[in-house]
Amino acid sequence: MDLQGTSFIGAARGTGGAGEDRAVNPVSGEELDPVYHAEGEETVEAVCRLAAAAFVEFREKSGEEKAVFLRTIADEIDAVEEEIVVRMTAETALPEGRCRMEKGRTCFQLRLFADLLEEGSWVDARIDHADPDRAPVPKPDCRSMWRPVGPAVVFCASNFPLAYSVAGGDTASALAAGCPVIVKAHGSHPGTAEIVGAAVRRAVVKCGLPDGVFALLYGSGRTIGQALVKHPAVQAVGFTGSRSGGRALMDTAAARPEPIPVWAEMSAVNPVFVLPGALKERGEQIAEGFVGSLTLGVGQFCTNPGLLISGSEGRSEFAGEVASLAAEIAPATMLHEGIASSYHGAVDAMTTKKGVEVLARVEAEVGKNAAGAVVLGTSVDAFLTDQSMADEMFGPATLMIEAGDEEAMLGVAESLEGQLTATVHATGEDREVFARLIAVLERKAGRLIYNGYPTGVEVCHGMVHGGPAPATSDGRSTSVGPRAITRFTRLVCWQDFPDDLLPVELQEGNPLGISRIVDGSRIES
Ligand code: NAP
């Protein structure tokens, strides 16, 4: 496809006018064609109007119809895999294998939501029949289920150019819910976004859906991003990125006359605890697995393990093993200049803190945006004295904390902010401290991992990719897996409605054969 460098605004392409930008190859520093034209705030008005108009029709589409749409998007993306790989590798420095894997995950997610819609029970239909004879007052007939909230804005993630960008998890779950989606492209991979945007647009046309169901805008977060979140037609936001960016959008959304939810995934250090029995039994093996997880994808995962906590016994051998394995990993190019410079800045800042020692620091000589693994060490006292030691260093860096005894380990766990994951390595002999530690960590993290590593998020029904702030803005949901759909819905109750005026999911005869709760009991179909 010939890239045009313009936004998708319904059936039309944007004309820009609010600045120009190009993608940059992070390895060579070469600027890539074409020029991307940024839209201004007047375009936001037009796009939001289109989305609001589309919502009137799209919200009434059946699960089957929305499933066909999601499957068509996946098919259209599959059809342009080669183009995606060429452009994505040039824009992001991600290797071909990762690009193909992420394409596979993106299409899998779309099809998973299609399956969910076809089965239909996700709406959580609940029916309470009327009881006109109830004393002292008759009971009304009440029926409720999840309904779409309205147009959603999705901010593309820099670290998942496909799976959390134009047609990624946030977009798939919002469309599945019945919400039109307006995507704000990330400036670091605009060409990849355009190829995927064109695929979604073809699916909109093939499925005969209203033009405003999908838009993709190029432009600055601080202008059009903010304007989108302020616009009254917009009813929900999905975001993956920095803590400051997510916080700014949450504040904007909360300050609206009608506040809306911002589902932001921001910052986590994903602590890994190694209990004494596990360290004694398989310290070397844990060191190897940990370093693999730390350096995977140059550490550019929200689940990267940024803290490693172990007891004193055997700690110096363990730290030596982690450091020497990390030192063997070759540096690699990061996604873009901003991420590389903030990584080096964060590591520099951490190394100057009182009580922090450098155990391994791989200097990156190849390519100006390259980064090497860094292993730092500190004591539990120093860590608990300076809370900024728990800050995210987004990249392949970790801080090892020597926690003298079990109480010290529990103290570290208690001091932590909200996390996406928390991992514990244990054996039978660690049982008692394990139970106490997990009780603390369950309050801190969305996913608890036993004898494993946090990177690698399985896309499945049981997954939770969320957690208390600042891991996410709202720890009551997940951005990975089918449950993510309810982030773009709200509950509606129909009271005393005639059967033929009810949504089909709530009609007495259960024409879709879905699982429902009727008069307090689960009825399978
Ligand atoms: P970012 O700077 O937060 O940007 C993400 C998106 O939000 C961009 O589209 C950006 O638009 C927009 N944005 C940022 N600040 C905004 C504001 N105040 N108002 C409105 N929109 C705003 O994240 P990034 O570019 O992906 O990476 C920067 C840093 O974020 C990384 O170095 C890393 O520390 C962190 N990060 C963390 C994770 C994680 O999962 N934990 C993932 C990715 C990044 P513009 O680009 O147009 O400003």
XYZ file of C-alpha atoms and ligand atoms in Angstrom:
573
model
C 0.000 0.000 0.000
C 1.153 3.543 -0.711
C 1.278 5.296 2.602
C -0.417 8.712 2.441
C 0.542 10.161 5.798
C -2.981 11.292 6.651
C -5.667 10.486 9.200
C -8.774 8.357 8.626
C -11.869 10.445 9.304
C -14.846 8.282 8.394
C -14.749 7.730 4.620
C -12.412 10.713 4.132
C -8.700 11.257 4.740
C -7.406 14.128 6.853
C -5.851 17.248 5.400
C -3.573 17.999 8.341
C -2.609 21.590 8.948
C -1.406 21.260 12.553
C 2.198 20.263 11.901
C 4.205 17.576 10.153
C 6.277 14.666 11.385
C 8.049 11.589 10.083
C 8.815 8.210 11.559
C 12.475 7.646 12.411
C 14.307 4.350 12.083
C 15.626 3.943 15.655
C 18.621 1.883 14.486
C 19.923 4.149 11.715
C 18.340 7.465 12.651
C 17.058 7.721 9.060
C 13.794 9.636 8.567
C 11.164 7.527 6.824
C 8.668 8.593 4.166
C 5.979 9.785 4.018
C 5.468 12.960 6.001
C 2.644 12.531 8.548
C 0.176 15.410 8.741
C -1.101 16.287 12.202
C -4.732 17.207 12.706
C -5.919 20.069 14.872
C -8.821 20.534 17.260
C -11.376 21.301 14.497
C -10.898 17.753 13.217
C -11.649 16.424 16.703
C -15.072 18.068 16.493
C -15.801 16.461 13.107
C -14.576 13.021 14.154
C -16.545 13.033 17.415
C -19.711 14.089 15.585
C -19.270 11.178 13.154
C -18.643 8.743 16.026
C -21.724 9.917 17.919
C -23.866 9.476 14.794
C -22.400 6.011 14.160
C -23.107 4.940 17.742
C -26.871 5.237 17.167
C -26.691 2.420 14.587
C -23.673 0.448 15.836
C -25.008 -0.041 19.362
C -27.998 -1.910 17.933
C -25.880 -4.430 16.000
C -26.269 -8.015 17.152
C -23.403 -10.030 18.613
C -23.247 -11.981 15.337
C -22.915 -8.790 13.278
C -20.191 -7.344 15.498
C -18.391 -10.704 15.428
C -18.361 -10.639 11.626
C -16.858 -7.144 11.786
C -14.069 -8.200 14.191
C -13.276 -11.300 12.119
C -13.182 -9.164 8.951
C -10.686 -6.796 10.608
C -8.521 -9.793 11.584
C -8.688 -11.190 8.038
C -7.756 -7.796 6.558
C -4.761 -7.550 8.914
C -3.680 -11.099 8.072
C -3.762 -10.137 4.396
C -1.222 -7.327 4.900
C 1.148 -9.153 7.253
C 4.156 -8.774 4.951
C 3.645 -5.012 4.593
C 3.240 -4.677 8.336
C 6.455 -6.577 9.024
C 8.513 -4.427 6.633
C 7.242 -1.132 8.019
C 7.134 -2.186 11.675
C 10.701 -3.460 11.746
C 11.887 -0.172 10.195
C 9.907 2.014 12.598
C 10.440 0.156 15.857
C 13.646 -1.928 15.634
C 11.571 -4.910 16.759
C 12.789 -8.125 15.119
C 10.720 -9.792 12.407
C 9.761 -12.714 14.651
C 8.318 -10.383 17.277
C 6.384 -8.436 14.612
C 4.818 -11.639 13.285
C 4.049 -12.849 16.786
C 2.412 -9.565 17.701
C 0.376 -9.626 14.480
C -0.769 -13.120 15.452
C -1.736 -11.957 18.934
C -3.648 -8.957 17.546
C -5.739 -11.132 15.211
C -6.217 -13.754 17.934
C -7.611 -11.076 20.280
C -10.033 -9.829 17.627
C -11.257 -13.388 17.008
C -11.489 -14.119 20.739
C -13.873 -11.181 21.159
C -15.791 -12.418 18.097
C -16.207 -15.820 19.818
C -17.403 -14.055 22.962
C -20.024 -12.092 21.009
C -21.265 -15.154 19.149
C -21.734 -17.073 22.404
C -23.491 -14.018 23.832
C -23.581 -14.643 27.613
C -21.001 -11.887 28.311
C -23.845 -9.330 28.650
C -24.573 -10.859 32.110
C -28.361 -10.838 31.643
C -30.316 -10.899 34.913
C -34.068 -11.282 35.145
C -36.269 -10.863 38.200
C -39.909 -11.570 37.500
C -42.673 -9.387 38.844
C -44.732 -10.411 41.854
C -47.938 -8.379 41.803
C -49.182 -10.103 44.954
C -46.201 -9.213 47.090
C -47.133 -7.326 50.263
C -46.920 -4.614 51.279
C -45.978 -3.447 47.749
C -46.002 -5.395 44.467
C -42.579 -6.317 43.039
C -41.844 -4.949 39.548
C -40.280 -6.979 36.704
C -36.572 -5.935 36.523
C -34.128 -7.039 33.808
C -30.596 -5.769 33.317
C -27.436 -6.306 31.264
C -24.286 -4.584 30.029
C -24.749 -2.001 27.240
C -22.124 0.034 25.323
C -21.205 3.428 26.793
C -20.629 5.363 23.558
C -17.649 6.501 21.460
C -14.277 5.512 22.943
C -10.841 7.069 22.421
C -7.845 4.722 22.287
C -4.243 5.953 22.641
C -1.789 3.665 20.832
C 0.982 2.167 22.975
C 4.563 2.726 21.842
C 5.646 -0.696 23.127
C 2.908 -2.726 21.406
C 2.631 -1.211 17.907
C -0.011 -3.811 16.961
C -1.454 -5.620 19.975
C -2.109 -2.388 21.959
C -2.466 0.079 19.107
C -4.878 0.732 16.212
C -6.682 -2.638 16.248
C -5.256 -3.878 19.553
C -6.903 -5.038 22.751
C -8.513 -1.713 23.722
C -9.987 -1.179 20.243
C -11.152 -4.801 19.961
C -12.895 -4.713 23.341
C -14.538 -1.322 22.711
C -15.821 -2.365 19.261
C -17.012 -5.685 20.711
C -18.979 -3.766 23.333
C -20.645 -1.745 20.545
C -18.645 1.494 20.891
C -17.248 3.411 17.883
C -13.494 3.935 18.323
C -11.344 6.995 17.645
C -7.655 6.046 17.732
C -4.895 8.550 18.521
C -1.807 7.228 16.696
C 1.581 7.069 18.426
C 4.208 9.214 16.717
C 6.835 6.466 16.833
C 5.072 4.053 14.451
C 2.740 6.068 12.210
C 3.222 3.886 9.119
C 2.339 0.670 10.954
C -0.724 2.502 12.271
C -1.731 3.582 8.756
C -1.485 0.043 7.330
C -3.640 -1.327 10.156
C -5.989 1.688 9.972
C -6.576 0.980 6.286
C -7.342 -2.661 7.124
C -9.944 -1.608 9.708
C -11.432 0.896 7.272
C -11.800 -1.831 4.600
C -13.598 -3.972 7.171
C -15.994 -1.096 7.985
C -16.876 -0.806 4.278
C -17.157 -4.575 3.711
C -19.492 -4.933 6.692
C -21.629 -1.961 5.624
C -21.139 -0.178 8.943
C -21.501 3.584 9.447
C -18.325 5.533 8.588
C -17.927 6.962 12.095
C -17.400 3.523 13.667
C -13.649 3.970 13.259
C -11.232 6.904 12.969
C -7.462 7.175 13.219
C -5.936 10.564 13.996
C -2.349 11.774 13.717
C -1.404 14.700 15.924
C -0.158 15.768 19.315
C -1.449 14.241 22.526
C -1.464 17.566 24.279
C -3.730 19.123 21.619
C -5.951 16.537 19.922
C -5.492 13.893 22.629
C -6.705 16.300 25.300
C -9.471 17.675 23.046
C -10.763 14.154 22.372
C -10.931 13.321 26.074
C -12.766 16.604 26.768
C -15.309 16.131 23.968
C -18.837 15.458 25.303
C -19.471 12.702 22.718
C -16.563 10.631 24.058
C -17.606 8.256 26.853
C -14.474 6.197 27.664
C -10.716 6.179 27.095
C -8.115 3.416 26.741
C -4.451 4.332 27.279
C -1.073 2.598 27.642
C 2.015 4.685 28.311
C 3.714 6.837 30.902
C 2.451 7.574 34.377
C 2.460 11.314 33.668
C 0.533 10.915 30.392
C -2.063 8.611 31.946
C -2.453 10.873 34.957
C -2.936 13.959 32.741
C -5.721 12.218 30.820
C -7.364 10.957 34.033
C -7.360 14.522 35.398
C -8.871 15.888 32.181
C -11.583 13.210 32.182
C -12.389 13.815 35.862
C -12.669 17.590 35.328
C -15.342 17.260 32.608
C -18.893 18.304 33.544
C -19.703 14.627 32.923
C -16.592 12.689 34.067
C -15.761 9.550 32.093
C -13.566 6.513 32.827
C -9.945 6.480 31.610
C -8.631 2.906 31.497
C -4.942 3.728 31.739
C -2.115 1.235 32.060
C 0.915 3.147 33.281
C 3.755 2.014 35.447
C 4.811 -1.115 37.322
C 8.013 -2.733 38.609
C 6.583 -6.259 38.967
C 8.500 -7.475 42.043
C 9.951 -10.983 42.128
C 10.446 -12.458 45.625
C 12.781 -15.414 46.097
C 12.128 -17.159 49.396
C 14.989 -18.855 51.294
C 14.078 -22.455 50.436
C 13.765 -21.679 46.723
C 17.072 -19.780 46.699
C 18.826 -22.713 48.358
C 17.218 -25.318 46.095
C 17.513 -23.650 42.680
C 19.148 -20.214 42.880
C 21.055 -20.659 39.614
C 17.976 -21.712 37.714
C 15.987 -18.760 39.072
C 18.804 -16.360 38.124
C 18.720 -17.668 34.563
C 14.949 -17.434 34.217
C 14.924 -13.985 35.797
C 17.556 -12.533 33.449
C 15.677 -13.969 30.451
C 12.517 -12.194 31.610
C 14.396 -8.953 32.426
C 16.048 -8.628 29.023
C 13.256 -9.960 26.783
C 12.383 -7.334 24.149
C 15.039 -4.962 25.607
C 12.928 -4.845 28.760
C 10.190 -2.861 27.041
C 7.252 -4.667 28.601
C 4.886 -3.344 31.225
C 5.451 -6.649 33.051
C 9.242 -6.333 33.122
C 10.641 -7.378 36.547
C 12.214 -4.208 37.985
C 12.647 -5.469 41.580
C 14.221 -8.724 42.779
C 13.987 -9.410 46.508
C 15.773 -12.214 48.323
C 17.032 -13.026 51.828
C 20.649 -12.700 53.002
C 21.647 -16.361 52.998
C 23.175 -17.222 49.611
C 22.402 -13.724 48.385
C 25.900 -12.761 47.245
C 26.209 -15.872 45.013
C 22.704 -15.252 43.670
C 23.440 -11.561 42.959
C 26.716 -12.541 41.298
C 24.906 -15.067 39.102
C 22.187 -12.584 38.059
C 24.798 -9.896 37.337
C 27.083 -12.143 35.297
C 24.201 -13.567 33.235
C 22.886 -10.044 32.568
C 26.358 -8.894 31.552
C 26.389 -11.540 28.801
C 23.276 -10.162 27.079
C 24.147 -7.965 24.116
C 22.662 -4.466 24.073
C 19.864 -3.837 21.569
C 18.026 -0.870 20.105
C 14.991 0.445 21.950
C 11.712 1.476 20.323
C 12.437 5.143 19.964
C 14.747 7.893 21.085
C 12.411 9.081 23.863
C 12.240 5.643 25.483
C 16.024 5.145 25.170
C 16.860 8.497 26.704
C 14.356 8.110 29.519
C 15.816 4.634 30.233
C 19.370 5.963 30.496
C 18.132 8.898 32.598
C 16.239 6.609 34.983
C 19.244 4.288 35.405
C 21.598 7.247 36.003
C 19.228 8.657 38.607
C 18.944 5.296 40.387
C 22.706 4.737 40.510
C 23.249 8.058 42.260
C 20.871 7.220 45.106
C 22.372 6.616 48.522
C 22.854 2.914 49.177
C 22.602 1.735 45.550
C 25.525 -0.225 44.069
C 26.040 -1.216 40.453
C 26.330 -5.000 40.090
C 26.321 -5.048 36.289
C 25.925 -2.335 33.682
C 26.236 -3.247 30.028
C 27.269 -0.150 28.119
C 25.483 0.178 24.791
C 27.933 1.080 22.059
C 25.967 0.002 19.006
C 23.399 2.473 17.682
C 22.417 5.643 19.449
C 19.164 4.252 20.865
C 20.662 1.017 22.165
C 20.363 -0.119 25.762
C 22.141 -2.789 27.781
C 21.051 -4.670 30.872
C 21.615 -3.101 34.277
C 21.562 -4.866 37.655
C 21.677 -2.692 40.760
C 21.718 -3.718 44.389
C 20.581 -2.198 47.664
C 19.629 -3.094 51.224
C 16.132 -3.245 52.588
C 16.821 -0.308 54.918
C 18.005 1.929 52.076
C 14.998 0.890 49.965
C 12.481 1.608 52.687
C 14.103 4.984 53.397
C 13.877 6.200 49.797
C 10.590 5.301 48.138
C 11.816 6.611 44.756
C 13.911 3.422 44.520
C 10.644 1.697 43.562
C 10.257 3.904 40.454
C 10.030 2.222 37.069
C 13.187 2.185 34.904
C 11.410 1.253 31.644
C 13.923 -1.089 30.011
C 16.207 -4.012 30.998
C 17.145 -2.720 34.478
C 16.420 -4.200 37.872
C 17.133 -3.418 41.504
C 18.054 -6.364 43.743
C 17.055 -5.879 47.365
C 18.718 -7.829 50.136
C 16.049 -8.421 52.750
C 17.738 -9.849 55.836
C 14.815 -11.915 57.094
C 11.210 -12.719 56.426
C 9.901 -9.653 58.264
C 12.096 -7.434 56.098
C 10.709 -9.107 52.987
C 7.158 -8.507 54.180
C 8.121 -4.882 54.865
C 9.250 -4.459 51.251
C 6.005 -6.005 49.983
C 3.921 -3.754 52.221
C 5.763 -0.636 50.995
C 5.008 -1.252 47.313
C 2.581 0.686 45.154
C 0.067 -1.113 42.929
C 1.552 -3.577 40.424
C 0.465 -5.534 37.368
C 2.162 -8.654 38.717
C 3.923 -10.022 41.801
C 5.969 -13.220 41.652
C 7.066 -15.533 44.459
C 9.582 -18.365 44.174
C 9.038 -20.843 47.000
C 9.305 -24.460 48.083
C 7.401 -26.488 50.650
C 9.796 -25.301 53.344
C 8.807 -21.658 52.624
C 5.107 -22.395 53.186
C 4.532 -20.185 56.230
C 6.217 -17.034 54.952
C 4.741 -17.690 51.519
C 1.206 -17.484 52.919
C 1.928 -14.221 54.729
C 3.636 -12.703 51.694
C 0.881 -13.652 49.270
C -1.711 -12.130 51.615
C 0.115 -8.787 51.271
C 0.780 -9.130 47.533
C -2.841 -9.917 46.731
C -3.642 -6.347 47.831
C -0.873 -4.959 45.627
C -1.065 -6.750 42.263
C -3.514 -7.887 39.599
C -1.677 -11.175 38.836
C 0.177 -13.399 41.321
C 2.766 -15.754 39.817
C 4.102 -18.889 41.492
C 7.628 -20.039 40.598
C 7.588 -18.221 37.241
C 8.409 -14.885 35.593
C 6.135 -11.953 34.815
C 6.791 -11.277 31.119
C 4.576 -13.088 28.620
C 0.912 -12.254 29.158
C -1.360 -15.078 28.043
C -4.442 -13.837 26.192
C -7.163 -16.005 27.746
C -10.388 -15.867 29.732
C -8.651 -16.237 33.099
C -6.002 -13.538 32.589
C -5.917 -10.319 34.616
C -3.722 -7.570 33.231
C -4.527 -4.760 35.612
C -3.810 -3.794 39.180
C -4.100 -0.989 41.727
C -2.706 2.465 40.791
C -0.257 3.357 39.422
C -0.134 0.049 37.518
C -3.495 1.070 36.131
C -5.947 3.862 36.791
C -8.554 1.409 38.083
C -7.620 -2.043 39.340
C -11.145 -3.434 39.037
C -10.671 -4.645 35.483
C -8.207 -6.081 32.975
C -6.987 -4.855 29.611
C -6.122 -8.373 28.388
C -8.685 -11.112 27.851
C -12.436 -11.091 27.228
C -13.314 -9.414 30.540
C -11.793 -6.210 29.089
C -15.076 -5.672 27.232
C -16.945 -4.433 30.310
C -14.629 -1.390 30.533
C -16.646 0.039 27.643
C -20.100 -0.784 28.977
C -22.510 0.244 31.677
C -25.427 -1.552 33.274
C -28.970 -0.715 32.163
C -32.166 -2.028 33.762
C -35.521 -2.364 31.964
C -38.442 -2.299 34.404
C -41.902 -3.670 33.530
C -41.209 -3.679 29.775
C -43.391 -5.700 27.390
C -41.394 -8.673 26.074
C -41.178 -7.465 22.472
C -39.699 -4.119 23.550
C -36.852 -5.737 25.502
C -33.349 -6.407 24.103
C -33.348 -9.943 22.722
C -30.947 -11.089 25.479
C -33.600 -10.277 28.118
C -36.682 -11.638 26.389
C -38.612 -14.322 28.247
C -38.033 -17.141 25.745
C -34.239 -16.589 25.713
C -34.065 -16.714 21.886
C -30.242 -16.567 21.902
C -29.971 -19.454 24.370
C -27.501 -17.580 26.577
C -26.638 -18.206 30.203
C -28.680 -15.877 32.484
C -29.557 -15.349 36.132
C -33.317 -15.745 36.490
C -34.936 -15.030 39.863
C -31.562 -15.479 41.537
C -30.583 -18.797 39.901
C -28.140 -19.372 37.055
C -29.999 -20.847 34.052
C -27.591 -22.108 31.423
C -29.792 -21.650 28.328
P 3.631 8.584 26.677
O 4.616 9.663 26.613
O 2.768 8.526 27.885
O 2.695 8.725 25.374
C 1.636 7.816 25.108
C 0.552 8.566 24.337
O -0.093 9.496 25.200
C 1.075 9.356 23.162
O 0.130 9.282 22.115
C 1.150 10.767 23.698
O 0.974 11.735 22.681
C -0.013 10.808 24.664
N 0.208 11.729 25.777
C 1.297 11.781 26.600
N 1.138 12.765 27.506
C -0.060 13.336 27.249
C -0.784 14.410 27.841
N -0.303 15.102 28.884
N -1.985 14.730 27.314
C -2.483 14.029 26.267
N -1.849 13.026 25.664
C -0.654 12.676 26.144
O 4.281 7.157 26.535
P 5.350 6.596 25.468
O 5.639 7.590 24.411
O 4.801 5.316 25.043
O 6.652 6.298 26.322
C 7.224 7.210 27.223
C 7.540 6.519 28.538
O 6.347 5.907 29.049
C 8.513 5.370 28.439
O 9.835 5.794 28.466
C 8.155 4.536 29.638
O 8.780 5.030 30.774
C 6.666 4.729 29.774
N 5.903 3.580 29.231
C 5.470 2.662 30.102
C 4.740 1.579 29.644
C 4.231 0.556 30.595
O 3.489 -0.324 30.171
N 4.561 0.596 31.863
C 4.467 1.411 28.285
C 4.945 2.381 27.399
C 5.645 3.459 27.904
P 2.247 12.509 22.054
O 3.253 11.451 21.747
O 1.683 13.163 20.882
O 2.674 13.424 23.148
